Amino acid sequence: MKYNLKSVRAYLLKEDFDGFWQYTSAYHAGNYLDRWCNRTMRSKIEPMKKVAKTIRNHRDLILNWFKAKKAYSSGIIEGLNTKVKLTVRKSYGFKSYKCTEIALYHSLGKLPEPKLTHRFY
């Protein structure tokens, strides 16, 4: 700490940002976010300043998480998106779009597979 290294200051700013997620009110979280961005912009650490600019540009969208009472996460959407991309990649070479569509229905909806007339052992 006594050396005042940029890496130490950047680490402290990153750790200080964790306090942002402890708020329950969008108003107070917004004030905290504004103060953190101001401190980060004055830090003269270019990568951190870039992060602060991005956060400022998306401030309202970030604060929507507090307005929704922290009930929604984009993790579910990201998981579905990954599953869609994987299924489309696997369906490369299908003769029609309809086959890809059916593959998507089966992978995303976990629809039952049709019974085969033959059993393979």
Short mmCIF file of C-alpha atoms in Angstrom, two decimals:
data_model
loop_
_atom_site.label_atom_id
_atom_site.label_comp_id
_atom_site.label_asym_id
_atom_site.label_seq_id
_atom_site.Cartn_x
_atom_site.Cartn_y
_atom_site.Cartn_z
CA MET A 1 0.00 0.00 0.00
CA LYS A 2 2.82 2.42 0.78
CA TYR A 3 4.14 2.14 -2.80
CA ASN A 4 0.92 3.55 -4.30
CA LEU A 5 1.13 1.23 -7.27
CA LYS A 6 -1.50 1.56 -9.98
CA SER A 7 -2.27 -2.12 -9.68
CA VAL A 8 -2.98 -1.74 -5.94
CA ARG A 9 -5.20 1.27 -6.53
CA ALA A 10 -7.05 -0.56 -9.33
CA TYR A 11 -7.57 -3.57 -7.04
CA LEU A 12 -8.92 -1.33 -4.27
CA LEU A 13 -11.33 0.34 -6.69
CA LYS A 14 -12.53 -3.06 -7.89
CA GLU A 15 -13.06 -4.27 -4.34
CA ASP A 16 -14.84 -1.03 -3.44
CA PHE A 17 -17.28 -1.60 -6.31
CA ASP A 18 -18.51 -4.79 -4.59
CA GLY A 19 -20.27 -2.57 -2.06
CA PHE A 20 -22.58 -1.40 -4.83
CA TRP A 21 -24.41 -4.75 -4.89
CA GLN A 22 -25.28 -4.51 -1.18
CA TYR A 23 -27.80 -1.70 -1.70
CA THR A 24 -31.53 -2.37 -1.88
CA SER A 25 -32.66 1.04 -3.09
CA ALA A 26 -32.06 2.11 -6.69
CA TYR A 27 -31.68 5.73 -5.55
CA HIS A 28 -28.89 4.99 -3.05
CA ALA A 29 -27.23 2.53 -5.40
CA GLY A 30 -27.23 5.23 -8.09
CA ASN A 31 -25.56 7.70 -5.74
CA TYR A 32 -22.93 5.11 -4.81
CA LEU A 33 -22.36 4.34 -8.49
CA ASP A 34 -21.90 8.02 -9.34
CA ARG A 35 -19.38 8.50 -6.51
CA TRP A 36 -17.47 5.37 -7.53
CA CYS A 37 -17.32 6.49 -11.17
CA ASN A 38 -16.06 9.95 -10.15
CA ARG A 39 -13.30 8.42 -8.00
CA THR A 40 -12.36 6.03 -10.77
CA MET A 41 -12.19 8.79 -13.38
CA ARG A 42 -9.83 10.75 -11.12
CA SER A 43 -7.60 7.69 -10.57
CA LYS A 44 -5.71 8.21 -13.87
CA ILE A 45 -5.76 4.47 -14.51
CA GLU A 46 -6.86 4.18 -18.13
CA PRO A 47 -8.41 0.65 -18.05
CA MET A 48 -10.43 1.57 -14.96
CA LYS A 49 -11.52 4.84 -16.57
CA LYS A 50 -12.77 2.82 -19.54
CA VAL A 51 -14.85 0.65 -17.18
CA ALA A 52 -16.25 3.73 -15.45
CA LYS A 53 -17.27 5.26 -18.80
CA THR A 54 -19.05 2.04 -19.77
CA ILE A 55 -20.86 1.93 -16.44
CA ARG A 56 -21.91 5.56 -16.82
CA ASN A 57 -23.28 4.85 -20.29
CA HIS A 58 -25.35 1.91 -18.97
CA ARG A 59 -26.25 3.41 -15.59
CA ASP A 60 -30.03 3.26 -16.05
CA LEU A 61 -29.94 -0.33 -17.26
CA ILE A 62 -27.78 -1.38 -14.29
CA LEU A 63 -30.14 0.31 -11.84
CA ASN A 64 -33.10 -1.58 -13.33
CA TRP A 65 -31.80 -4.59 -11.44
CA PHE A 66 -32.56 -2.79 -8.16
CA LYS A 67 -35.95 -1.65 -9.42
CA ALA A 68 -36.81 -5.29 -10.14
CA LYS A 69 -35.92 -6.09 -6.50
CA LYS A 70 -32.93 -8.21 -7.60
CA ALA A 71 -35.35 -10.88 -8.80
CA TYR A 72 -34.13 -11.28 -12.37
CA SER A 73 -30.82 -12.44 -13.68
CA SER A 74 -29.62 -12.69 -17.26
CA GLY A 75 -28.07 -16.08 -16.50
CA ILE A 76 -31.14 -17.95 -17.72
CA ILE A 77 -31.18 -16.03 -20.99
CA GLU A 78 -27.47 -16.62 -21.53
CA GLY A 79 -27.94 -20.34 -20.90
CA LEU A 80 -30.76 -20.57 -23.45
CA ASN A 81 -28.74 -18.57 -25.96
CA THR A 82 -25.81 -20.96 -25.58
CA LYS A 83 -28.12 -23.95 -26.03
CA VAL A 84 -29.57 -22.43 -29.23
CA LYS A 85 -26.12 -21.77 -30.68
CA LEU A 86 -24.99 -25.31 -29.88
CA THR A 87 -28.11 -26.84 -31.46
CA VAL A 88 -27.76 -24.73 -34.60
CA ARG A 89 -24.10 -25.72 -34.85
CA LYS A 90 -25.03 -29.41 -34.49
CA SER A 91 -27.75 -29.08 -37.14
CA TYR A 92 -25.32 -27.85 -39.77
CA GLY A 93 -25.98 -29.86 -42.90
CA PHE A 94 -29.70 -30.42 -42.38
CA LYS A 95 -31.54 -30.21 -45.67
CA SER A 96 -34.15 -27.69 -44.56
CA TYR A 97 -34.76 -25.06 -41.95
CA LYS A 98 -37.72 -27.12 -40.68
CA CYS A 99 -35.31 -29.82 -39.44
CA THR A 100 -33.31 -27.21 -37.53
CA GLU A 101 -36.52 -25.82 -36.07
CA ILE A 102 -37.58 -29.27 -34.85
CA ALA A 103 -34.11 -29.80 -33.34
CA LEU A 104 -34.49 -26.50 -31.48
CA TYR A 105 -37.90 -27.51 -30.15
CA HIS A 106 -36.49 -30.79 -28.87
CA SER A 107 -33.40 -29.30 -27.25
CA LEU A 108 -35.06 -26.26 -25.65
CA GLY A 109 -38.42 -27.78 -24.77
CA LYS A 110 -37.17 -31.25 -23.90
CA LEU A 111 -39.90 -32.71 -26.07
CA PRO A 112 -40.14 -36.51 -26.17
CA GLU A 113 -38.30 -38.25 -28.95
CA PRO A 114 -40.46 -40.35 -31.27
CA LYS A 115 -40.41 -44.09 -30.66
CA LEU A 116 -38.35 -45.94 -33.21
CA THR A 117 -39.70 -49.02 -34.97
CA HIS A 118 -36.41 -50.81 -34.42
CA ARG A 119 -34.40 -51.21 -31.27
CA PHE A 120 -30.67 -50.96 -31.45
CA TYR A 121 -28.73 -52.90 -28.84
#
